[in-house]
Short mmCIF file of C-alpha atoms in Angstrom, two decimals:
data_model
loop_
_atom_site.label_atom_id
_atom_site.label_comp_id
_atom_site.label_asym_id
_atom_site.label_seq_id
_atom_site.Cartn_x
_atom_site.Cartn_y
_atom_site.Cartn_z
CA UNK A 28 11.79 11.36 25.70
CA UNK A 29 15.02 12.26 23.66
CA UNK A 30 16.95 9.72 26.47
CA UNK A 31 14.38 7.26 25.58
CA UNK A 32 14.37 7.67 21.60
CA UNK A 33 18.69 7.39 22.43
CA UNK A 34 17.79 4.48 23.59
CA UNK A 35 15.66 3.11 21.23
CA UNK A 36 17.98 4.03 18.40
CA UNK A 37 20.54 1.60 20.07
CA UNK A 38 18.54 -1.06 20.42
CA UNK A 39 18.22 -1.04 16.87
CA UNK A 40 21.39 -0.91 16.29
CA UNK A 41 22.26 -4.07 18.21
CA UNK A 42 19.18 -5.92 16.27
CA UNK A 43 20.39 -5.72 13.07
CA UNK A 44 23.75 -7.51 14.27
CA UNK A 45 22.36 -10.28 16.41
CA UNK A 46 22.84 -14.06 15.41
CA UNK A 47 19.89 -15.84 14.35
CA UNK A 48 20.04 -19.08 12.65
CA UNK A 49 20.09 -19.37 8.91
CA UNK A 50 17.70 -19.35 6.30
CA UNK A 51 17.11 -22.88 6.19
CA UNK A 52 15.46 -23.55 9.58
CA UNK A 53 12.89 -26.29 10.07
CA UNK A 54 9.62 -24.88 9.70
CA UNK A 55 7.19 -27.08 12.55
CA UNK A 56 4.04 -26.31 12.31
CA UNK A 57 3.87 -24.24 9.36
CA UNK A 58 1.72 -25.04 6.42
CA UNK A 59 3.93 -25.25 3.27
CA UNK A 60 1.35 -24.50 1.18
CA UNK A 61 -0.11 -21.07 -0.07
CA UNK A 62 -2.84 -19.52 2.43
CA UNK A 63 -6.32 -18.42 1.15
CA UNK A 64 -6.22 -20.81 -2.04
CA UNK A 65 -8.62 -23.13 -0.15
CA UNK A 66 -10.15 -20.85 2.39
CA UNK A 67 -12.60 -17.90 2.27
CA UNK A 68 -11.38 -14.83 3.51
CA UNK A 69 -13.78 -14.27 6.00
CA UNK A 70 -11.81 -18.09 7.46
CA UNK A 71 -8.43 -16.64 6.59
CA UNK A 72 -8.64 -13.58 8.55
CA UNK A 73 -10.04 -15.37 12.05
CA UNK A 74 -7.60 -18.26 11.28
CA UNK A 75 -5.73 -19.65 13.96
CA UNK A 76 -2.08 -18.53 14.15
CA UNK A 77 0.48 -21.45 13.57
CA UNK A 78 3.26 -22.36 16.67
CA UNK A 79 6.20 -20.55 15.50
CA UNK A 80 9.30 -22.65 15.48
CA UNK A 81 12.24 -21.52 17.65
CA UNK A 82 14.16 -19.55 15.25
CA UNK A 83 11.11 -16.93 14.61
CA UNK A 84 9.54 -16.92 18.25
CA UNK A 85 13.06 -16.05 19.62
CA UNK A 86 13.23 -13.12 16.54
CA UNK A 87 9.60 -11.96 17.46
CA UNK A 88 10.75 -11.87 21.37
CA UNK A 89 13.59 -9.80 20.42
CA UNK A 90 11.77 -7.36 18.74
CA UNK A 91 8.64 -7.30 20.73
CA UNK A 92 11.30 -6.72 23.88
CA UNK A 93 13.00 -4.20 22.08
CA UNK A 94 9.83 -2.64 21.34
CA UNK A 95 8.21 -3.17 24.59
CA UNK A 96 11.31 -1.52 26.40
CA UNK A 97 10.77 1.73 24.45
CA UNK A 98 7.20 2.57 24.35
CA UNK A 99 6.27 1.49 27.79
CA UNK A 100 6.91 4.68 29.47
CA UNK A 101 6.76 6.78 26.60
CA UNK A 102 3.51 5.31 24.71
CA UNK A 103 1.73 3.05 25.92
CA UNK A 104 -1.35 3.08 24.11
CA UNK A 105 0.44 2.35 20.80
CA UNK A 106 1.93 -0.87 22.60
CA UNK A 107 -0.53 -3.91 22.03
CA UNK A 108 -0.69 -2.49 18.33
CA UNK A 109 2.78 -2.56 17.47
CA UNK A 110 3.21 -6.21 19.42
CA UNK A 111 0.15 -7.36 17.32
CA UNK A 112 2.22 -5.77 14.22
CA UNK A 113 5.71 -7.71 15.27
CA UNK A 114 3.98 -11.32 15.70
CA UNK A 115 2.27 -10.70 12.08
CA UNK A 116 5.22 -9.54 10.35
CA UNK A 117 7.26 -12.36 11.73
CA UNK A 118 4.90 -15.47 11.54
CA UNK A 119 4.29 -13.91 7.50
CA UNK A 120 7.99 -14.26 7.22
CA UNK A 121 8.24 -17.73 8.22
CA UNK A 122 5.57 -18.91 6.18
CA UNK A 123 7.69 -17.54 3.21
CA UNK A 124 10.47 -18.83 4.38
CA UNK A 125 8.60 -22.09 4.45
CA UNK A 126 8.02 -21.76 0.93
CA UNK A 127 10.75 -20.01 -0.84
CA UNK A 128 13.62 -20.51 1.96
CA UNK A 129 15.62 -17.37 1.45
CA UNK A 130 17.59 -14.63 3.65
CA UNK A 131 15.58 -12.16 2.85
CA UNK A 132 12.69 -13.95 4.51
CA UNK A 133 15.29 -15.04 7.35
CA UNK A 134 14.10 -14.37 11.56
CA UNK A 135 17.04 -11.68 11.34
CA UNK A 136 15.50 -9.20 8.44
CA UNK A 137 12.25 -9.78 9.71
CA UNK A 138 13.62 -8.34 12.95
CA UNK A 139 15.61 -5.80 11.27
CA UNK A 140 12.49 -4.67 9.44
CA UNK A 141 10.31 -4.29 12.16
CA UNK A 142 12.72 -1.84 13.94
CA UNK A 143 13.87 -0.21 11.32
CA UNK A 144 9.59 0.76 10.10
CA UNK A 145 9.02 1.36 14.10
CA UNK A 146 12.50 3.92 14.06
CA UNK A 147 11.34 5.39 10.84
CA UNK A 148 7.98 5.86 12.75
CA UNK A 149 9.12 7.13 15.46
CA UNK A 150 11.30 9.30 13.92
CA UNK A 151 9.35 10.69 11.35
CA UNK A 152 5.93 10.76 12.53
CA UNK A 153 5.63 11.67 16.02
CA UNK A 154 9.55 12.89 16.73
CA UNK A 155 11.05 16.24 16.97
CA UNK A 156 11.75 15.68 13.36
CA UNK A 157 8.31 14.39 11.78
CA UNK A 158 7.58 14.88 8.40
CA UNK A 159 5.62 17.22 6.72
CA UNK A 160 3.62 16.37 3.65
CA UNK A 161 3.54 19.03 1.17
CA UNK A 162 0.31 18.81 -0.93
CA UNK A 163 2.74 17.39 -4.03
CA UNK A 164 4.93 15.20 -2.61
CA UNK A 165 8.31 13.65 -4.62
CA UNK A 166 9.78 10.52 -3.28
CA UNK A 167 12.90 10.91 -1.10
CA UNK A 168 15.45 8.23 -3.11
CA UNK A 169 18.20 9.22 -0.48
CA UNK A 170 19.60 11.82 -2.60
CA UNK A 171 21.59 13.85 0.13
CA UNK A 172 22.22 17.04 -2.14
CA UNK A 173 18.56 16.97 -2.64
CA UNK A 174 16.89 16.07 -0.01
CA UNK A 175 18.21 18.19 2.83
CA UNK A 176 21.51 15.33 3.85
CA UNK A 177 18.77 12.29 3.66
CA UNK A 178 20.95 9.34 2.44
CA UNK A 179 17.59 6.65 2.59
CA UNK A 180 16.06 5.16 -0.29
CA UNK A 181 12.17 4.90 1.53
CA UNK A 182 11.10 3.90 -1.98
CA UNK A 183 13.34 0.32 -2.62
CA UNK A 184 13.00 0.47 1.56
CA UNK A 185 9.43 0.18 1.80
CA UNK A 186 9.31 -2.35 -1.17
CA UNK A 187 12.05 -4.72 0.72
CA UNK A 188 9.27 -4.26 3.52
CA UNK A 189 6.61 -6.37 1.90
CA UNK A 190 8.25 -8.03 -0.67
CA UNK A 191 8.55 -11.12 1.15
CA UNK A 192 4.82 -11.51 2.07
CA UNK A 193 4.16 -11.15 -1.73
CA UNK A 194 3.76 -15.17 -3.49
CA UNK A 195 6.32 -14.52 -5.82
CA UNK A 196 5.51 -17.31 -8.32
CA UNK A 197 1.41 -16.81 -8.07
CA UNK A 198 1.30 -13.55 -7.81
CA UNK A 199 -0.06 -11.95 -11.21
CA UNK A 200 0.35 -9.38 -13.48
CA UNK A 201 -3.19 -9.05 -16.17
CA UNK A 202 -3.87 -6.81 -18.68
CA UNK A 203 -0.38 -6.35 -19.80
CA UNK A 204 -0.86 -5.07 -23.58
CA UNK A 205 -3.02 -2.23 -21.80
CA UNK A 206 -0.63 -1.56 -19.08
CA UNK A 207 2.32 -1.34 -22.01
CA UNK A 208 -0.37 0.64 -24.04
CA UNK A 209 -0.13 3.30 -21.05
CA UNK A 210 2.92 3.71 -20.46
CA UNK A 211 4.33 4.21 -24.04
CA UNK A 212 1.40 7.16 -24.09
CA UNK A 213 3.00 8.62 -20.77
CA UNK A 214 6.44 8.05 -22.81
CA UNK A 215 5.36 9.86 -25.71
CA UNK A 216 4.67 13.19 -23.11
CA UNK A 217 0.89 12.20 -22.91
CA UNK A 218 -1.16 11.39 -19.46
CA UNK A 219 -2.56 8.39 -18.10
CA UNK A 220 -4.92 8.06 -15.31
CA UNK A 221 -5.39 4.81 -13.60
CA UNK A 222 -8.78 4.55 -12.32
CA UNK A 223 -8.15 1.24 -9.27
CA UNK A 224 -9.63 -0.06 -6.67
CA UNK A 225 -7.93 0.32 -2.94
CA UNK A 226 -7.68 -3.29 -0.83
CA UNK A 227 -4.51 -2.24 1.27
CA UNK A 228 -1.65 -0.01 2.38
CA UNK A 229 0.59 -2.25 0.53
CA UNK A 230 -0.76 -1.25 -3.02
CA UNK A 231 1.86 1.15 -3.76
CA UNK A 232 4.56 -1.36 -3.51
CA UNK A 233 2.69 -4.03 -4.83
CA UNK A 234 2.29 -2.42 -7.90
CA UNK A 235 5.60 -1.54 -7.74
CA UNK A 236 6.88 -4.95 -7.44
CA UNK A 237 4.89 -6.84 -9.73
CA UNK A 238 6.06 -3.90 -12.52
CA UNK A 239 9.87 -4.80 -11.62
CA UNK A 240 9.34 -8.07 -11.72
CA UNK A 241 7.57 -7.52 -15.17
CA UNK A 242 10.70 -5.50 -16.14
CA UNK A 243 9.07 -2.10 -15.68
CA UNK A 244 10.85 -1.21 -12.86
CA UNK A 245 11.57 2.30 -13.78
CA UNK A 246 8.27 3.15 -14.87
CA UNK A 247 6.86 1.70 -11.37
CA UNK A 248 9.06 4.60 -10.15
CA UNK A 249 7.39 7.61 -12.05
CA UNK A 250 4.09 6.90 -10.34
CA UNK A 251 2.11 9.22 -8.94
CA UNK A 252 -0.86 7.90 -5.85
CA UNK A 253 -3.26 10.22 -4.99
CA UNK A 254 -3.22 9.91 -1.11
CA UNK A 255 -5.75 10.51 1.49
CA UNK A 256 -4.83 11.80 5.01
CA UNK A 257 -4.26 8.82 7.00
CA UNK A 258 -1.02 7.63 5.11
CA UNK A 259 0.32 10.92 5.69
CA UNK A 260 -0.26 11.68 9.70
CA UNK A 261 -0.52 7.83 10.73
CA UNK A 262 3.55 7.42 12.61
CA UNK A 263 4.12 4.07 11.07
CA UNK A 264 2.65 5.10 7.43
CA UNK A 265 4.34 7.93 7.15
CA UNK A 266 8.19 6.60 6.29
CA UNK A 267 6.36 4.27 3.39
CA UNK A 268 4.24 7.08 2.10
CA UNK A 269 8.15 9.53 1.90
CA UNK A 270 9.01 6.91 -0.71
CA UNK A 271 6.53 7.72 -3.05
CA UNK A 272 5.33 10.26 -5.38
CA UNK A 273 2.02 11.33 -4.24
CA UNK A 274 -0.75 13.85 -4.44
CA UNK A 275 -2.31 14.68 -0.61
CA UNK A 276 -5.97 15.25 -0.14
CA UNK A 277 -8.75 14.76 2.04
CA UNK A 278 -11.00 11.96 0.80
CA UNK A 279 -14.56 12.67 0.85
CA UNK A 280 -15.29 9.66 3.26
CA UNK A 281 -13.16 11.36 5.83
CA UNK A 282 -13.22 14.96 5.52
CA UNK A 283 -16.53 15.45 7.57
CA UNK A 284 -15.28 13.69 10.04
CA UNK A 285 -14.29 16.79 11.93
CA UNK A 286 -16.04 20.06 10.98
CA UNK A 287 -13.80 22.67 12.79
CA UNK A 288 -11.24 21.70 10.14
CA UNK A 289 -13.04 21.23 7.05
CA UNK A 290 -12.29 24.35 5.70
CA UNK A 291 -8.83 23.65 6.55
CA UNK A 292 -8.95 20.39 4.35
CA UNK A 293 -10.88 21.99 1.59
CA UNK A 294 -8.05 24.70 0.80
CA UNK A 295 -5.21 22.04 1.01
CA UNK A 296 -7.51 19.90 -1.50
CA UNK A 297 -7.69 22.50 -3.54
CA UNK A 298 -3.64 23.60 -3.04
CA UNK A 299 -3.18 19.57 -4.22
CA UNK A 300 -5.57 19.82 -7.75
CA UNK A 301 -3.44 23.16 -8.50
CA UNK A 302 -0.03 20.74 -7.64
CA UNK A 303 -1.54 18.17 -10.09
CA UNK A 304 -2.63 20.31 -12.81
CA UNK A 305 1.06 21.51 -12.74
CA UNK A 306 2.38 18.12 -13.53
CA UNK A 307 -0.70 16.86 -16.15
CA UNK A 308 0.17 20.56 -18.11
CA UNK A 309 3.83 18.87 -18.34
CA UNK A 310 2.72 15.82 -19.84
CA UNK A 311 4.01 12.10 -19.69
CA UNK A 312 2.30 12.43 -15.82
CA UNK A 313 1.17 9.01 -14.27
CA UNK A 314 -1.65 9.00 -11.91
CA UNK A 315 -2.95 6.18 -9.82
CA UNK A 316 -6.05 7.17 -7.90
CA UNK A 317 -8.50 5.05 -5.99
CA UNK A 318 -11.88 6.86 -6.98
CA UNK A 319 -13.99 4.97 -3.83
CA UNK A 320 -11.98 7.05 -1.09
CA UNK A 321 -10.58 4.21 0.49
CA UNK A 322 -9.94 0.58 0.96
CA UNK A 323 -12.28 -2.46 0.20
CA UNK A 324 -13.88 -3.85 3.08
CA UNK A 325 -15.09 -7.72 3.31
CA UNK A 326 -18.25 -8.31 3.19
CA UNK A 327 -18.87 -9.87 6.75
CA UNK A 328 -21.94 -12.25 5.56
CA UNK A 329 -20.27 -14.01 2.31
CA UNK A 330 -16.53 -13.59 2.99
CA UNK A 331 -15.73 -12.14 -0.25
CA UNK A 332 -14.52 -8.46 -0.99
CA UNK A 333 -16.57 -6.50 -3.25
CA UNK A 334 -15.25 -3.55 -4.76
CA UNK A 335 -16.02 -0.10 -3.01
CA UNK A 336 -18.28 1.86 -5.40
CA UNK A 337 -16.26 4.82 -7.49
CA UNK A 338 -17.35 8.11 -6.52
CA UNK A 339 -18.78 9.76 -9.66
CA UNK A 340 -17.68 13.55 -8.68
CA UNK A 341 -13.85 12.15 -8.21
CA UNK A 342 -14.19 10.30 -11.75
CA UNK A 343 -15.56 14.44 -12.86
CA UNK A 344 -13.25 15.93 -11.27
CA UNK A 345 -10.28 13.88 -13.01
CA UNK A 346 -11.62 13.74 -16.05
CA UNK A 347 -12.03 17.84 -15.97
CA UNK A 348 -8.02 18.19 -14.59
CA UNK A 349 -7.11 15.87 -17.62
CA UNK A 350 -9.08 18.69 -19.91
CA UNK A 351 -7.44 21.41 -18.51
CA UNK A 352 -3.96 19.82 -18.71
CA UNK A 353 -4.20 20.49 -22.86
CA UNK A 354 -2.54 17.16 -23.24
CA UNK A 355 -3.80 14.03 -24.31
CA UNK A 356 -5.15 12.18 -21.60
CA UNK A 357 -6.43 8.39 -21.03
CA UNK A 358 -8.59 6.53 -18.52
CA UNK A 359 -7.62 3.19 -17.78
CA UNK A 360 -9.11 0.64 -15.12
CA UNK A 361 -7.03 -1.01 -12.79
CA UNK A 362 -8.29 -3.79 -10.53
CA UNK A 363 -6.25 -4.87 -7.57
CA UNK A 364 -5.81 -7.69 -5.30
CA UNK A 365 -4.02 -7.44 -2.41
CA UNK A 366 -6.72 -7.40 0.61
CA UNK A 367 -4.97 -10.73 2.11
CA UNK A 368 -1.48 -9.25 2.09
CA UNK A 369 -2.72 -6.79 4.51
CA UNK A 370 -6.34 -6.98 5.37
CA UNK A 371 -7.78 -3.55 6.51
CA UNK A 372 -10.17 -3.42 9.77
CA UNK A 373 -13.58 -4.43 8.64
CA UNK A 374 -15.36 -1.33 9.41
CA UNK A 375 -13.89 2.57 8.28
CA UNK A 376 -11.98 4.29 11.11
CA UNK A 377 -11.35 7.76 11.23
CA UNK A 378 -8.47 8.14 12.84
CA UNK A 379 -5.02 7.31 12.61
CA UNK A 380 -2.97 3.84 14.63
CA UNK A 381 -5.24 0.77 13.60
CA UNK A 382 -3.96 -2.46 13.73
CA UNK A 383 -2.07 -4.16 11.08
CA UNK A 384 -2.62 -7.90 9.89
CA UNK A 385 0.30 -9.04 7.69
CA UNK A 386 0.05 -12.54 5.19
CA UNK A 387 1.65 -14.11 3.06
CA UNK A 388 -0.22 -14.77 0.18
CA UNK A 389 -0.74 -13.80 -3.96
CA UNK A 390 -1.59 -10.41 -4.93
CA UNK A 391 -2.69 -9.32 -8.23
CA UNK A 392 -3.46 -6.29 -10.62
CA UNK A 393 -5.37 -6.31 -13.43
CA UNK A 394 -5.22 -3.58 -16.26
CA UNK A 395 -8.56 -3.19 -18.22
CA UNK A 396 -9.08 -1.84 -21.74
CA UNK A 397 -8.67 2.30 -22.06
CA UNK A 398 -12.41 4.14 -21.30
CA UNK A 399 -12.66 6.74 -24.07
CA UNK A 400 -13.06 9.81 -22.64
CA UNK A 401 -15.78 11.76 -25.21
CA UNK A 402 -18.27 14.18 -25.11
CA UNK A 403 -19.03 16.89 -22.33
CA UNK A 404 -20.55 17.00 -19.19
CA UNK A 405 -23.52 15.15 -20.79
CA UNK A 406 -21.65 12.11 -21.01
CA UNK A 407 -20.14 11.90 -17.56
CA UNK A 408 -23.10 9.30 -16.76
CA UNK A 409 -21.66 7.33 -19.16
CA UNK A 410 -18.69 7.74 -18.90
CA UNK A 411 -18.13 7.13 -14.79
CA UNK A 412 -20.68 3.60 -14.96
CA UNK A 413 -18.44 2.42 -17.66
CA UNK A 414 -14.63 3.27 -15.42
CA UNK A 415 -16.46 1.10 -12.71
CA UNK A 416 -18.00 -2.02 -14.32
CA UNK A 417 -14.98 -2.39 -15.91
CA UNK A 418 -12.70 -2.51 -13.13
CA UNK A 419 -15.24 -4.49 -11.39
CA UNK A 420 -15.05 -7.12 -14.84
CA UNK A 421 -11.67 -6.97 -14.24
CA UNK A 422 -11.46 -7.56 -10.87
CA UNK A 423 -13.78 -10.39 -10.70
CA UNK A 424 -11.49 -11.87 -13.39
CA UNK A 425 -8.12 -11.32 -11.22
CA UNK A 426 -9.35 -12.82 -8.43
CA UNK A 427 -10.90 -15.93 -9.61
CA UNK A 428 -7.21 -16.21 -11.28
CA UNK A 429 -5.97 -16.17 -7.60
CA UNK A 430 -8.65 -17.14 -5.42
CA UNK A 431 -11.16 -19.23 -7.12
CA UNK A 432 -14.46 -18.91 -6.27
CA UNK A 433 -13.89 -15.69 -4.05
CA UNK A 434 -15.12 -12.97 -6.63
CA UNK A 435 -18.17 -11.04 -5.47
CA UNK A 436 -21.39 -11.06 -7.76
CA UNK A 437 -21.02 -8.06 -10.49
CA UNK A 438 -23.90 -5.44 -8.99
#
């Protein structure tokens, strides 16, 4: 295994040097136009794949060899996934490149990407040296003094990764008075909670990227995302998830799914609300937490994607740890699109290793007026019906901006 990871490592290596042809290759075959403007989703995720002209296929045989070579022997069973993942990846690429013709969207970083997510994987989340989660996790920056010799920057890393697949001039930013609103409170030393929906394991660095572009780069970077288990044990999440700041629980929807190590989840949850507390009591704390448990799922009958409904003991529960903080602390709603950049299987899976679809496409976030939080317990009701129809107003509103005539019926 450590001959064939050797191997592997070299392989990279010679990748990132090989000749490909410039940015400005002729694109046959490839719509020029954005996908999903015109088609439903439940059409855009069946579509047929476009011929790739010569300059991609020969980048996605290079790096479909290279990956081929390694896990045949070694892993097999994570083979067809990770060849499904290099043909996405690349044919998102070109139909950037088709759009905004760029060398950042070139067959050669689309190759170099690929193997350098699938080394980071390997490395870090099945290797001799896989990474371990603590329960409040800081983002490694690739500051060697302080992060045990790592020199890599997994944050601007696993933006670079998507950044290309992101519709750079109709992607959208809403909601921007309330999304300055919140962070001159977390300026001022006071909390904010963002209360969003989940569409795909992109939203970290989507948000991030639409705030640079915005001009709010370094507040993208003092985010905190509460994260369930799968981004921290699945191989190829794991080097995106070491970029960010997070908080690591066990969702709800997940953590019966094996009941010899429930209790096991339960005391880390609670280990992770202790890590949070610690940072809300310091004020000027960011939190972005998705309160369904997971991602959106299409609706298989219409097409569209409805939002997952909020779980009213997570809304409690942050609502209490804002209390307890003793610092001011506001509720905001925070609607997301980004299912198309990466749609998610269409049914939950419990495990870890599903297949990834990659597009390129618009995403969108949305930033609704601040939910007072008032009263006691008694309120709650109130107040956890009024954090979801917003974001659901809000959400409807993004992705008509986007996607006319794809947002699902209010409930």
């Amino acid at each position: 295994m450590l001959f064939k990871w050797s191997l592997f490592l070299l392989a990279c290596t010679a990748a990132t040097t090989s000749a490909f042809a410039p940015p400005a290759v002729q694109h046959s075959n490839v719509m020029q136009t954005r996908r999903f403007s015109t088609e439903t989703q439940a059409e855009a995720a069946t579509q047929k794949e476009a011929e790739l002209s010569p300059e991609y296929n020969a980048a996605l045989l290079k790096a479909q060899a290279t990956v081929s070579a390694v896990l045949k022997d070694t892993k097999p069973e994570m083979l067809p996934g990770l060849l499904h993942f290099c043909k996405e990846y690349v044919a998102a690429h070109e139909m950037s490149n088709a759009k905004y013709p760029d060398e950042q969207s070139s067959p050669e970083q689309a190759v170099n990407r690929i193997l350098e997510g699938v080394q980071y994987g390997f490395k870090f989340g099945m290797g001799p040296d896989k990474f371990v989660f603590p329960v409040a996790h800081e983002a490694l920056r690739g500051d060697a003094e302080k992060e045990d010799g790592n020199t890599v920057d997994f944050y601007e890393w696993g933006n670079d990764f998507f950044r290309c697949l992101m519709d750079k001039e109709e992607s959208k930013i809403m909601g921007m008075d309330n999304m300055k609103q919140a962070l001159e409170q977390a300026e001022k030393g006071e909390n904010v909670v963002f209360f969003a929906n989940h569409q795909s394991e992109a939203d970290p660095q989507v948000v991030s990227i639409l705030l640079e572009r915005a001009g709010l780069a370094k507040d993208a970077e003092k985010f905190y995302y509460v994260a369930g288990h799968k981004v921290t044990t699945d191989p190829l999440a794991i080097p995106f998830s070491m970029g960010r700041n997070l908080i690591c629980i066990h969702s709800k929807k997940h953590i019966d799914a094996d009941p010899d190590t429930k209790g096991v989840k339960n005391r880390q949850n609670l280990s992770a609300m202790g890590g949070m507390l610690d940072r809300l009591r310091k004020g000027g704390c960011i939190l972005w937490v998705a309160p369904s448990g997971g991602r959106d799922r299409r609706d298989l009958e219409t097409g569209k994607t409805p939002m997952a409904p909020f779980d009213s003991k997570t809304l409690d529960m942050f609502r209490l740890m804002g209390s307890k903080s003793k610092k001011p602390t506001h509720y905001y709603p925070f609607a997301m699109v980004t299912y198309e950049v990466c749609p998610p299987p269409d049914f939950v899976e419990a495990g870890v290793g599903e297949k990834r679809n990659f597009r390129f496409t618009p995403v969108g976030i949305n930033v609704g007026e601040e939910i007072p939080s008032e009263g006691g317990l008694e309120k709650r009701q109130q107040f956890n019906e009024k954090c979801y129809a917003s974001a659901q107003v809000e959400y409807g509103k993004l992705r008509e901006s986007l996607f006319p005539g794809t947002a699902p019926d209010l409930e």
